[in-house]
Amino acid sequence: MKQQAYPASKIKVGTVLYSAFLWNDDDTGIAHVIIDQWHISSMQNKKRSLLTDEKKMRVNIVKSEHVTWECGAWKGGIASNYRHKIWVGEDLPRGIYTTPSAALRYAMDEKQKTITWFGKKIGTEVWNEKYQAEYKIALKEHRLLKSTLTRLKTISVQRPGPVAL
């Protein structure tokens, strides 16, 4: 799934974007899907290059979490893994989409690529027990993503509007 184009006419401060994060608890063996919210925190007119005088609007996208938001304001000095900077007219960062379902579909596509890679290795001399275990985990995570996407679609059909999973 390719990066989402985001037209300049729709970008504004306060817009909420989404990404899906999948992790597997090694102790319990349970996989978890987390849909993170990213907010457009600010937009600034900046020079795009030192060589030209061309000014463009730069968009700052910040992950909404207790780490970045406190007492009704954005914290300063946000770590690089909690922020992205793009220029107006560019595609959104990889994995960040305008809807939770698009973020889940992206995560499913990435997991499918992993499963396909493992599928090509089955039966070769490099296939071992470690690959077998990782392959089973990847299949389980893919099923979880698929069921989460189905549940999200079912909930949004029953109750239009924002959805909490």
PDB file of N, CA and C in Angstrom, residues 38-141:
ATOM      1  N   TRP A  38      -2.172  10.626  15.568  1.00  0.00           N
ATOM      2  CA  TRP A  38      -1.172  11.648  15.284  1.00  0.00           C
ATOM      3  C   TRP A  38      -1.924  12.937  14.973  1.00  0.00           C
ATOM      4  N   HIS A  39      -1.475  14.049  15.512  1.00  0.00           N
ATOM      5  CA  HIS A  39      -2.136  15.333  15.305  1.00  0.00           C
ATOM      6  C   HIS A  39      -1.217  16.284  14.548  1.00  0.00           C
ATOM      7  N   ILE A  40      -1.812  17.075  13.682  1.00  0.00           N
ATOM      8  CA  ILE A  40      -1.055  18.150  13.049  1.00  0.00           C
ATOM      9  C   ILE A  40      -0.985  19.258  14.086  1.00  0.00           C
ATOM     10  N   SER A  41       0.202  19.460  14.635  1.00  0.00           N
ATOM     11  CA  SER A  41       0.357  20.382  15.755  1.00  0.00           C
ATOM     12  C   SER A  41       0.617  21.815  15.312  1.00  0.00           C
ATOM     13  N   SER A  42       1.297  21.986  14.181  1.00  0.00           N
ATOM     14  CA  SER A  42       1.575  23.345  13.714  1.00  0.00           C
ATOM     15  C   SER A  42       1.924  23.329  12.236  1.00  0.00           C
ATOM     16  N   MET A  43       1.794  24.494  11.651  1.00  0.00           N
ATOM     17  CA  MET A  43       2.185  24.693  10.252  1.00  0.00           C
ATOM     18  C   MET A  43       2.992  25.989  10.212  1.00  0.00           C
ATOM     19  N   GLN A  44       4.122  25.945   9.507  1.00  0.00           N
ATOM     20  CA  GLN A  44       5.020  27.097   9.490  1.00  0.00           C
ATOM     21  C   GLN A  44       5.491  27.372   8.072  1.00  0.00           C
ATOM     22  N   ASN A  45       5.606  28.657   7.733  1.00  0.00           N
ATOM     23  CA  ASN A  45       6.209  29.040   6.465  1.00  0.00           C
ATOM     24  C   ASN A  45       7.724  28.954   6.635  1.00  0.00           C
ATOM     25  N   LYS A  46       8.366  28.138   5.859  1.00  0.00           N
ATOM     26  CA  LYS A  46       9.818  27.946   5.964  1.00  0.00           C
ATOM     27  C   LYS A  46      10.438  27.944   4.582  1.00  0.00           C
ATOM     28  N   LYS A  47      11.729  28.256   4.543  1.00  0.00           N
ATOM     29  CA  LYS A  47      12.487  28.099   3.301  1.00  0.00           C
ATOM     30  C   LYS A  47      12.730  26.616   3.095  1.00  0.00           C
ATOM     31  N   ARG A  48      12.450  26.146   1.920  1.00  0.00           N
ATOM     32  CA  ARG A  48      12.638  24.721   1.632  1.00  0.00           C
ATOM     33  C   ARG A  48      14.103  24.394   1.418  1.00  0.00           C
ATOM     34  N   SER A  49      14.864  25.358   0.915  1.00  0.00           N
ATOM     35  CA  SER A  49      16.256  25.103   0.589  1.00  0.00           C
ATOM     36  C   SER A  49      17.069  26.364   0.826  1.00  0.00           C
ATOM     37  N   LEU A  50      18.322  26.185   1.142  1.00  0.00           N
ATOM     38  CA  LEU A  50      19.211  27.340   1.298  1.00  0.00           C
ATOM     39  C   LEU A  50      19.585  27.947  -0.050  1.00  0.00           C
ATOM     40  N   LEU A  51      19.437  27.154  -1.124  1.00  0.00           N
ATOM     41  CA  LEU A  51      19.844  27.618  -2.451  1.00  0.00           C
ATOM     42  C   LEU A  51      18.799  28.516  -3.111  1.00  0.00           C
ATOM     43  N   THR A  52      17.544  28.385  -2.716  1.00  0.00           N
ATOM     44  CA  THR A  52      16.490  29.196  -3.335  1.00  0.00           C
ATOM     45  C   THR A  52      15.756  29.986  -2.261  1.00  0.00           C
ATOM     46  N   ASP A  53      15.010  30.973  -2.695  1.00  0.00           N
ATOM     47  CA  ASP A  53      14.193  31.753  -1.769  1.00  0.00           C
ATOM     48  C   ASP A  53      12.766  31.222  -1.690  1.00  0.00           C
ATOM     49  N   GLU A  54      12.528  30.049  -2.275  1.00  0.00           N
ATOM     50  CA  GLU A  54      11.189  29.470  -2.296  1.00  0.00           C
ATOM     51  C   GLU A  54      10.747  29.146  -0.861  1.00  0.00           C
ATOM     52  N   LYS A  55       9.592  29.678  -0.485  1.00  0.00           N
ATOM     53  CA  LYS A  55       9.028  29.371   0.830  1.00  0.00           C
ATOM     54  C   LYS A  55       7.864  28.422   0.646  1.00  0.00           C
ATOM     55  N   LYS A  56       7.791  27.439   1.534  1.00  0.00           N
ATOM     56  CA  LYS A  56       6.680  26.489   1.521  1.00  0.00           C
ATOM     57  C   LYS A  56       6.206  26.311   2.945  1.00  0.00           C
ATOM     58  N   MET A  57       5.023  25.769   3.067  1.00  0.00           N
ATOM     59  CA  MET A  57       4.448  25.495   4.369  1.00  0.00           C
ATOM     60  C   MET A  57       4.943  24.135   4.851  1.00  0.00           C
ATOM     61  N   ARG A  58       5.548  24.117   6.060  1.00  0.00           N
ATOM     62  CA  ARG A  58       5.984  22.864   6.654  1.00  0.00           C
ATOM     63  C   ARG A  58       4.971  22.454   7.715  1.00  0.00           C
ATOM     64  N   VAL A  59       4.631  21.172   7.714  1.00  0.00           N
ATOM     65  CA  VAL A  59       3.619  20.634   8.622  1.00  0.00           C
ATOM     66  C   VAL A  59       4.318  19.767   9.656  1.00  0.00           C
ATOM     67  N   ASN A  60       4.016  20.005  10.929  1.00  0.00           N
ATOM     68  CA  ASN A  60       4.561  19.203  12.016  1.00  0.00           C
ATOM     69  C   ASN A  60       3.480  18.257  12.518  1.00  0.00           C
ATOM     70  N   ILE A  61       3.763  16.959  12.455  1.00  0.00           N
ATOM     71  CA  ILE A  61       2.819  15.933  12.886  1.00  0.00           C
ATOM     72  C   ILE A  61       3.387  15.302  14.153  1.00  0.00           C
ATOM     73  N   VAL A  62       2.584  15.306  15.228  1.00  0.00           N
ATOM     74  CA  VAL A  62       3.054  14.837  16.527  1.00  0.00           C
ATOM     75  C   VAL A  62       2.125  13.747  17.035  1.00  0.00           C
ATOM     76  N   LYS A  63       2.705  12.693  17.601  1.00  0.00           N
ATOM     77  CA  LYS A  63       1.928  11.589  18.156  1.00  0.00           C
ATOM     78  C   LYS A  63       1.226  12.062  19.424  1.00  0.00           C
ATOM     79  N   SER A  64      -0.051  11.782  19.509  1.00  0.00           N
ATOM     80  CA  SER A  64      -0.835  12.188  20.667  1.00  0.00           C
ATOM     81  C   SER A  64      -0.731  11.113  21.736  1.00  0.00           C
ATOM     82  N   GLU A  65      -0.016  11.408  22.749  1.00  0.00           N
ATOM     83  CA  GLU A  65       0.200  10.456  23.817  1.00  0.00           C
ATOM     84  C   GLU A  65       0.602  11.244  25.051  1.00  0.00           C
ATOM     85  N   HIS A  66       0.596  10.614  26.216  1.00  0.00           N
ATOM     86  CA  HIS A  66       0.967  11.319  27.433  1.00  0.00           C
ATOM     87  C   HIS A  66       2.394  11.880  27.364  1.00  0.00           C
ATOM     88  N   VAL A  67       3.183  11.371  26.446  1.00  0.00           N
ATOM     89  CA  VAL A  67       4.564  11.829  26.305  1.00  0.00           C
ATOM     90  C   VAL A  67       4.632  13.201  25.637  1.00  0.00           C
ATOM     91  N   THR A  68       3.670  13.503  24.752  1.00  0.00           N
ATOM     92  CA  THR A  68       3.751  14.726  23.955  1.00  0.00           C
ATOM     93  C   THR A  68       2.736  15.791  24.336  1.00  0.00           C
ATOM     94  N   TRP A  69       1.707  15.446  25.093  1.00  0.00           N
ATOM     95  CA  TRP A  69       0.633  16.390  25.410  1.00  0.00           C
ATOM     96  C   TRP A  69       0.470  16.457  26.921  1.00  0.00           C
ATOM     97  N   GLU A  70       0.503  17.666  27.474  1.00  0.00           N
ATOM     98  CA  GLU A  70       0.359  17.794  28.921  1.00  0.00           C
ATOM     99  C   GLU A  70      -0.308  19.119  29.257  1.00  0.00           C
ATOM    100  N   CYS A  71      -1.295  19.079  30.111  1.00  0.00           N
ATOM    101  CA  CYS A  71      -1.992  20.277  30.600  1.00  0.00           C
ATOM    102  C   CYS A  71      -2.513  21.148  29.464  1.00  0.00           C
ATOM    103  N   GLY A  72      -3.067  20.537  28.436  1.00  0.00           N
ATOM    104  CA  GLY A  72      -3.687  21.288  27.352  1.00  0.00           C
ATOM    105  C   GLY A  72      -2.734  21.925  26.368  1.00  0.00           C
ATOM    106  N   ALA A  73      -1.471  21.522  26.345  1.00  0.00           N
ATOM    107  CA  ALA A  73      -0.508  22.098  25.401  1.00  0.00           C
ATOM    108  C   ALA A  73       0.516  21.040  24.990  1.00  0.00           C
ATOM    109  N   TRP A  74       1.099  21.239  23.815  1.00  0.00           N
ATOM    110  CA  TRP A  74       2.147  20.338  23.349  1.00  0.00           C
ATOM    111  C   TRP A  74       3.406  20.594  24.153  1.00  0.00           C
ATOM    112  N   LYS A  75       4.083  19.531  24.533  1.00  0.00           N
ATOM    113  CA  LYS A  75       5.357  19.659  25.230  1.00  0.00           C
ATOM    114  C   LYS A  75       6.438  20.072  24.244  1.00  0.00           C
ATOM    115  N   GLY A  76       7.463  20.703  24.736  1.00  0.00           N
ATOM    116  CA  GLY A  76       8.622  21.027  23.901  1.00  0.00           C
ATOM    117  C   GLY A  76       9.618  19.887  23.922  1.00  0.00           C
ATOM    118  N   GLY A  77      10.523  19.862  22.977  1.00  0.00           N
ATOM    119  CA  GLY A  77      11.573  18.845  22.938  1.00  0.00           C
ATOM    120  C   GLY A  77      11.039  17.439  22.753  1.00  0.00           C
ATOM    121  N   ILE A  78      10.141  17.249  21.806  1.00  0.00           N
ATOM    122  CA  ILE A  78       9.530  15.936  21.559  1.00  0.00           C
ATOM    123  C   ILE A  78      10.526  15.052  20.819  1.00  0.00           C
ATOM    124  N   ALA A  79      10.666  13.812  21.274  1.00  0.00           N
ATOM    125  CA  ALA A  79      11.600  12.863  20.666  1.00  0.00           C
ATOM    126  C   ALA A  79      11.248  12.624  19.196  1.00  0.00           C
ATOM    127  N   SER A  80      12.255  12.302  18.400  1.00  0.00           N
ATOM    128  CA  SER A  80      12.072  12.174  16.950  1.00  0.00           C
ATOM    129  C   SER A  80      11.128  11.040  16.557  1.00  0.00           C
ATOM    130  N   ASN A  81      11.000   9.997  17.368  1.00  0.00           N
ATOM    131  CA  ASN A  81      10.080   8.916  17.009  1.00  0.00           C
ATOM    132  C   ASN A  81       8.622   9.257  17.322  1.00  0.00           C
ATOM    133  N   TYR A  82       8.378  10.425  17.919  1.00  0.00           N
ATOM    134  CA  TYR A  82       7.021  10.887  18.191  1.00  0.00           C
ATOM    135  C   TYR A  82       6.624  12.054  17.292  1.00  0.00           C
ATOM    136  N   ARG A  83       7.423  12.375  16.277  1.00  0.00           N
ATOM    137  CA  ARG A  83       7.085  13.504  15.403  1.00  0.00           C
ATOM    138  C   ARG A  83       7.570  13.254  13.979  1.00  0.00           C
ATOM    139  N   HIS A  84       6.884  13.881  13.046  1.00  0.00           N
ATOM    140  CA  HIS A  84       7.255  13.858  11.635  1.00  0.00           C
ATOM    141  C   HIS A  84       7.116  15.275  11.101  1.00  0.00           C
ATOM    142  N   LYS A  85       7.923  15.615  10.134  1.00  0.00           N
ATOM    143  CA  LYS A  85       7.816  16.904   9.465  1.00  0.00           C
ATOM    144  C   LYS A  85       7.699  16.646   7.977  1.00  0.00           C
ATOM    145  N   ILE A  86       6.659  17.223   7.367  1.00  0.00           N
ATOM    146  CA  ILE A  86       6.478  17.084   5.925  1.00  0.00           C
ATOM    147  C   ILE A  86       6.197  18.466   5.347  1.00  0.00           C
ATOM    148  N   TRP A  87       6.306  18.580   4.047  1.00  0.00           N
ATOM    149  CA  TRP A  87       5.985  19.822   3.349  1.00  0.00           C
ATOM    150  C   TRP A  87       4.602  19.695   2.748  1.00  0.00           C
ATOM    151  N   VAL A  88       3.868  20.791   2.732  1.00  0.00           N
ATOM    152  CA  VAL A  88       2.534  20.788   2.137  1.00  0.00           C
ATOM    153  C   VAL A  88       2.655  20.336   0.687  1.00  0.00           C
ATOM    154  N   GLY A  89       1.800  19.431   0.277  1.00  0.00           N
ATOM    155  CA  GLY A  89       1.829  18.889  -1.077  1.00  0.00           C
ATOM    156  C   GLY A  89       2.529  17.544  -1.164  1.00  0.00           C
ATOM    157  N   GLU A  90       3.289  17.172  -0.136  1.00  0.00           N
ATOM    158  CA  GLU A  90       3.943  15.866  -0.114  1.00  0.00           C
ATOM    159  C   GLU A  90       2.982  14.821   0.444  1.00  0.00           C
ATOM    160  N   ASP A  91       3.321  13.545   0.223  1.00  0.00           N
ATOM    161  CA  ASP A  91       2.545  12.454   0.794  1.00  0.00           C
ATOM    162  C   ASP A  91       2.764  12.405   2.302  1.00  0.00           C
ATOM    163  N   LEU A  92       1.797  11.814   3.005  1.00  0.00           N
ATOM    164  CA  LEU A  92       1.943  11.609   4.444  1.00  0.00           C
ATOM    165  C   LEU A  92       3.079  10.616   4.702  1.00  0.00           C
ATOM    166  N   PRO A  93       3.682  10.651   5.895  1.00  0.00           N
ATOM    167  CA  PRO A  93       4.738   9.675   6.202  1.00  0.00           C
ATOM    168  C   PRO A  93       4.216   8.241   6.087  1.00  0.00           C
ATOM    169  N   ARG A  94       5.118   7.322   5.796  1.00  0.00           N
ATOM    170  CA  ARG A  94       4.763   5.918   5.607  1.00  0.00           C
ATOM    171  C   ARG A  94       4.072   5.374   6.856  1.00  0.00           C
ATOM    172  N   GLY A  95       2.900   4.768   6.653  1.00  0.00           N
ATOM    173  CA  GLY A  95       2.170   4.152   7.750  1.00  0.00           C
ATOM    174  C   GLY A  95       1.161   5.064   8.425  1.00  0.00           C
ATOM    175  N   ILE A  96       1.141   6.348   8.092  1.00  0.00           N
ATOM    176  CA  ILE A  96       0.195   7.287   8.690  1.00  0.00           C
ATOM    177  C   ILE A  96      -0.874   7.619   7.654  1.00  0.00           C
ATOM    178  N   TYR A  97      -2.137   7.446   8.072  1.00  0.00           N
ATOM    179  CA  TYR A  97      -3.267   7.620   7.164  1.00  0.00           C
ATOM    180  C   TYR A  97      -4.356   8.453   7.827  1.00  0.00           C
ATOM    181  N   THR A  98      -5.351   8.869   7.035  1.00  0.00           N
ATOM    182  CA  THR A  98      -6.409   9.737   7.542  1.00  0.00           C
ATOM    183  C   THR A  98      -7.512   8.969   8.267  1.00  0.00           C
ATOM    184  N   THR A  99      -7.574   7.656   8.114  1.00  0.00           N
ATOM    185  CA  THR A  99      -8.595   6.861   8.802  1.00  0.00           C
ATOM    186  C   THR A  99      -7.946   5.657   9.489  1.00  0.00           C
ATOM    187  N   PRO A 100      -8.549   5.171  10.582  1.00  0.00           N
ATOM    188  CA  PRO A 100      -8.014   3.980  11.243  1.00  0.00           C
ATOM    189  C   PRO A 100      -8.040   2.744  10.341  1.00  0.00           C
ATOM    190  N   SER A 101      -9.076   2.615   9.499  1.00  0.00           N
ATOM    191  CA  SER A 101      -9.155   1.432   8.641  1.00  0.00           C
ATOM    192  C   SER A 101      -8.025   1.421   7.606  1.00  0.00           C
ATOM    193  N   ALA A 102      -7.650   2.584   7.087  1.00  0.00           N
ATOM    194  CA  ALA A 102      -6.535   2.643   6.135  1.00  0.00           C
ATOM    195  C   ALA A 102      -5.223   2.274   6.836  1.00  0.00           C
ATOM    196  N   ALA A 103      -5.060   2.706   8.069  1.00  0.00           N
ATOM    197  CA  ALA A 103      -3.855   2.357   8.830  1.00  0.00           C
ATOM    198  C   ALA A 103      -3.791   0.848   9.068  1.00  0.00           C
ATOM    199  N   LEU A 104      -4.931   0.239   9.378  1.00  0.00           N
ATOM    200  CA  LEU A 104      -4.974  -1.220   9.569  1.00  0.00           C
ATOM    201  C   LEU A 104      -4.698  -1.967   8.268  1.00  0.00           C
ATOM    202  N   ARG A 105      -5.229  -1.469   7.155  1.00  0.00           N
ATOM    203  CA  ARG A 105      -4.962  -2.113   5.861  1.00  0.00           C
ATOM    204  C   ARG A 105      -3.466  -2.039   5.526  1.00  0.00           C
ATOM    205  N   TYR A 106      -2.822  -0.919   5.842  1.00  0.00           N
ATOM    206  CA  TYR A 106      -1.384  -0.795   5.610  1.00  0.00           C
ATOM    207  C   TYR A 106      -0.620  -1.830   6.457  1.00  0.00           C
ATOM    208  N   ALA A 107      -0.991  -1.956   7.737  1.00  0.00           N
ATOM    209  CA  ALA A 107      -0.332  -2.930   8.612  1.00  0.00           C
ATOM    210  C   ALA A 107      -0.550  -4.353   8.097  1.00  0.00           C
ATOM    211  N   MET A 108      -1.762  -4.632   7.578  1.00  0.00           N
ATOM    212  CA  MET A 108      -2.033  -5.958   7.001  1.00  0.00           C
ATOM    213  C   MET A 108      -1.166  -6.215   5.780  1.00  0.00           C
ATOM    214  N   ASP A 109      -1.008  -5.214   4.919  1.00  0.00           N
ATOM    215  CA  ASP A 109      -0.169  -5.372   3.731  1.00  0.00           C
ATOM    216  C   ASP A 109       1.288  -5.635   4.109  1.00  0.00           C
ATOM    217  N   GLU A 110       1.773  -4.915   5.107  1.00  0.00           N
ATOM    218  CA  GLU A 110       3.159  -5.132   5.552  1.00  0.00           C
ATOM    219  C   GLU A 110       3.332  -6.525   6.149  1.00  0.00           C
ATOM    220  N   LYS A 111       2.344  -6.979   6.917  1.00  0.00           N
ATOM    221  CA  LYS A 111       2.413  -8.324   7.503  1.00  0.00           C
ATOM    222  C   LYS A 111       2.321  -9.384   6.409  1.00  0.00           C
ATOM    223  N   GLN A 112       1.524  -9.121   5.364  1.00  0.00           N
ATOM    224  CA  GLN A 112       1.414 -10.058   4.245  1.00  0.00           C
ATOM    225  C   GLN A 112       2.753 -10.185   3.516  1.00  0.00           C
ATOM    226  N   LYS A 113       3.491  -9.098   3.404  1.00  0.00           N
ATOM    227  CA  LYS A 113       4.821  -9.158   2.788  1.00  0.00           C
ATOM    228  C   LYS A 113       5.747 -10.058   3.595  1.00  0.00           C
ATOM    229  N   THR A 114       5.649  -9.977   4.934  1.00  0.00           N
ATOM    230  CA  THR A 114       6.459 -10.840   5.793  1.00  0.00           C
ATOM    231  C   THR A 114       6.075 -12.300   5.600  1.00  0.00           C
ATOM    232  N   ILE A 115       4.786 -12.579   5.545  1.00  0.00           N
ATOM    233  CA  ILE A 115       4.316 -13.949   5.355  1.00  0.00           C
ATOM    234  C   ILE A 115       4.770 -14.482   4.001  1.00  0.00           C
ATOM    235  N   THR A 116       4.710 -13.667   2.971  1.00  0.00           N
ATOM    236  CA  THR A 116       5.161 -14.075   1.636  1.00  0.00           C
ATOM    237  C   THR A 116       6.653 -14.386   1.643  1.00  0.00           C
ATOM    238  N   TRP A 117       7.432 -13.550   2.344  1.00  0.00           N
ATOM    239  CA  TRP A 117       8.875 -13.791   2.437  1.00  0.00           C
ATOM    240  C   TRP A 117       9.154 -15.131   3.102  1.00  0.00           C
ATOM    241  N   PHE A 118       8.454 -15.392   4.227  1.00  0.00           N
ATOM    242  CA  PHE A 118       8.625 -16.681   4.897  1.00  0.00           C
ATOM    243  C   PHE A 118       8.174 -17.821   3.993  1.00  0.00           C
ATOM    244  N   GLY A 119       7.100 -17.624   3.223  1.00  0.00           N
ATOM    245  CA  GLY A 119       6.591 -18.655   2.321  1.00  0.00           C
ATOM    246  C   GLY A 119       7.606 -19.067   1.277  1.00  0.00           C
ATOM    247  N   LYS A 120       8.424 -18.111   0.824  1.00  0.00           N
ATOM    248  CA  LYS A 120       9.463 -18.432  -0.163  1.00  0.00           C
ATOM    249  C   LYS A 120      10.603 -19.236   0.453  1.00  0.00           C
ATOM    250  N   LYS A 121      10.787 -19.114   1.762  1.00  0.00           N
ATOM    251  CA  LYS A 121      11.889 -19.816   2.436  1.00  0.00           C
ATOM    252  C   LYS A 121      11.516 -21.235   2.872  1.00  0.00           C
ATOM    253  N   ILE A 122      10.217 -21.548   2.908  1.00  0.00           N
ATOM    254  CA  ILE A 122       9.785 -22.877   3.352  1.00  0.00           C
ATOM    255  C   ILE A 122      10.359 -23.936   2.408  1.00  0.00           C
ATOM    256  N   GLY A 123      10.944 -24.975   2.991  1.00  0.00           N
ATOM    257  CA  GLY A 123      11.485 -26.080   2.210  1.00  0.00           C
ATOM    258  C   GLY A 123      12.911 -25.867   1.722  1.00  0.00           C
ATOM    259  N   THR A 124      13.486 -24.711   1.974  1.00  0.00           N
ATOM    260  CA  THR A 124      14.879 -24.481   1.573  1.00  0.00           C
ATOM    261  C   THR A 124      15.794 -24.864   2.727  1.00  0.00           C
ATOM    262  N   GLU A 125      17.099 -24.826   2.465  1.00  0.00           N
ATOM    263  CA  GLU A 125      18.062 -25.233   3.488  1.00  0.00           C
ATOM    264  C   GLU A 125      18.179 -24.215   4.628  1.00  0.00           C
ATOM    265  N   VAL A 126      17.697 -22.979   4.433  1.00  0.00           N
ATOM    266  CA  VAL A 126      17.783 -21.975   5.500  1.00  0.00           C
ATOM    267  C   VAL A 126      16.598 -22.061   6.465  1.00  0.00           C
ATOM    268  N   TRP A 127      15.559 -22.808   6.110  1.00  0.00           N
ATOM    269  CA  TRP A 127      14.377 -22.924   6.967  1.00  0.00           C
ATOM    270  C   TRP A 127      14.733 -23.701   8.226  1.00  0.00           C
ATOM    271  N   ASN A 128      14.393 -23.151   9.379  1.00  0.00           N
ATOM    272  CA  ASN A 128      14.690 -23.814  10.649  1.00  0.00           C
ATOM    273  C   ASN A 128      13.550 -23.573  11.632  1.00  0.00           C
ATOM    274  N   GLU A 129      13.709 -24.015  12.869  1.00  0.00           N
ATOM    275  CA  GLU A 129      12.658 -23.891  13.877  1.00  0.00           C
ATOM    276  C   GLU A 129      12.370 -22.426  14.226  1.00  0.00           C
ATOM    277  N   LYS A 130      13.400 -21.597  14.204  1.00  0.00           N
ATOM    278  CA  LYS A 130      13.207 -20.181  14.515  1.00  0.00           C
ATOM    279  C   LYS A 130      12.314 -19.528  13.453  1.00  0.00           C
ATOM    280  N   TYR A 131      12.585 -19.801  12.185  1.00  0.00           N
ATOM    281  CA  TYR A 131      11.744 -19.287  11.106  1.00  0.00           C
ATOM    282  C   TYR A 131      10.315 -19.812  11.224  1.00  0.00           C
ATOM    283  N   GLN A 132      10.190 -21.088  11.599  1.00  0.00           N
ATOM    284  CA  GLN A 132       8.866 -21.699  11.741  1.00  0.00           C
ATOM    285  C   GLN A 132       8.063 -20.969  12.819  1.00  0.00           C
ATOM    286  N   ALA A 133       8.701 -20.683  13.962  1.00  0.00           N
ATOM    287  CA  ALA A 133       8.011 -19.982  15.054  1.00  0.00           C
ATOM    288  C   ALA A 133       7.620 -18.562  14.636  1.00  0.00           C
ATOM    289  N   GLU A 134       8.523 -17.851  13.959  1.00  0.00           N
ATOM    290  CA  GLU A 134       8.225 -16.488  13.511  1.00  0.00           C
ATOM    291  C   GLU A 134       7.126 -16.486  12.447  1.00  0.00           C
ATOM    292  N   TYR A 135       7.112 -17.493  11.612  1.00  0.00           N
ATOM    293  CA  TYR A 135       6.079 -17.617  10.582  1.00  0.00           C
ATOM    294  C   TYR A 135       4.702 -17.808  11.223  1.00  0.00           C
ATOM    295  N   LYS A 136       4.616 -18.658  12.256  1.00  0.00           N
ATOM    296  CA  LYS A 136       3.352 -18.879  12.952  1.00  0.00           C
ATOM    297  C   LYS A 136       2.877 -17.589  13.634  1.00  0.00           C
ATOM    298  N   ILE A 137       3.803 -16.844  14.220  1.00  0.00           N
ATOM    299  CA  ILE A 137       3.446 -15.573  14.863  1.00  0.00           C
ATOM    300  C   ILE A 137       2.941 -14.579  13.822  1.00  0.00           C
ATOM    301  N   ALA A 138       3.599 -14.530  12.663  1.00  0.00           N
ATOM    302  CA  ALA A 138       3.176 -13.608  11.601  1.00  0.00           C
ATOM    303  C   ALA A 138       1.770 -13.956  11.109  1.00  0.00           C
ATOM    304  N   LEU A 139       1.467 -15.240  10.977  1.00  0.00           N
ATOM    305  CA  LEU A 139       0.123 -15.659  10.566  1.00  0.00           C
ATOM    306  C   LEU A 139      -0.918 -15.256  11.608  1.00  0.00           C
ATOM    307  N   LYS A 140      -0.583 -15.447  12.878  1.00  0.00           N
ATOM    308  CA  LYS A 140      -1.501 -15.079  13.962  1.00  0.00           C
ATOM    309  C   LYS A 140      -1.738 -13.570  13.981  1.00  0.00           C
ATOM    310  N   GLU A 141      -0.669 -12.784  13.804  1.00  0.00           N
ATOM    311  CA  GLU A 141      -0.802 -11.331  13.800  1.00  0.00           C
ATOM    312  C   GLU A 141      -1.632 -10.850  12.609  1.00  0.00           C
TER     313      GLU A 141
END
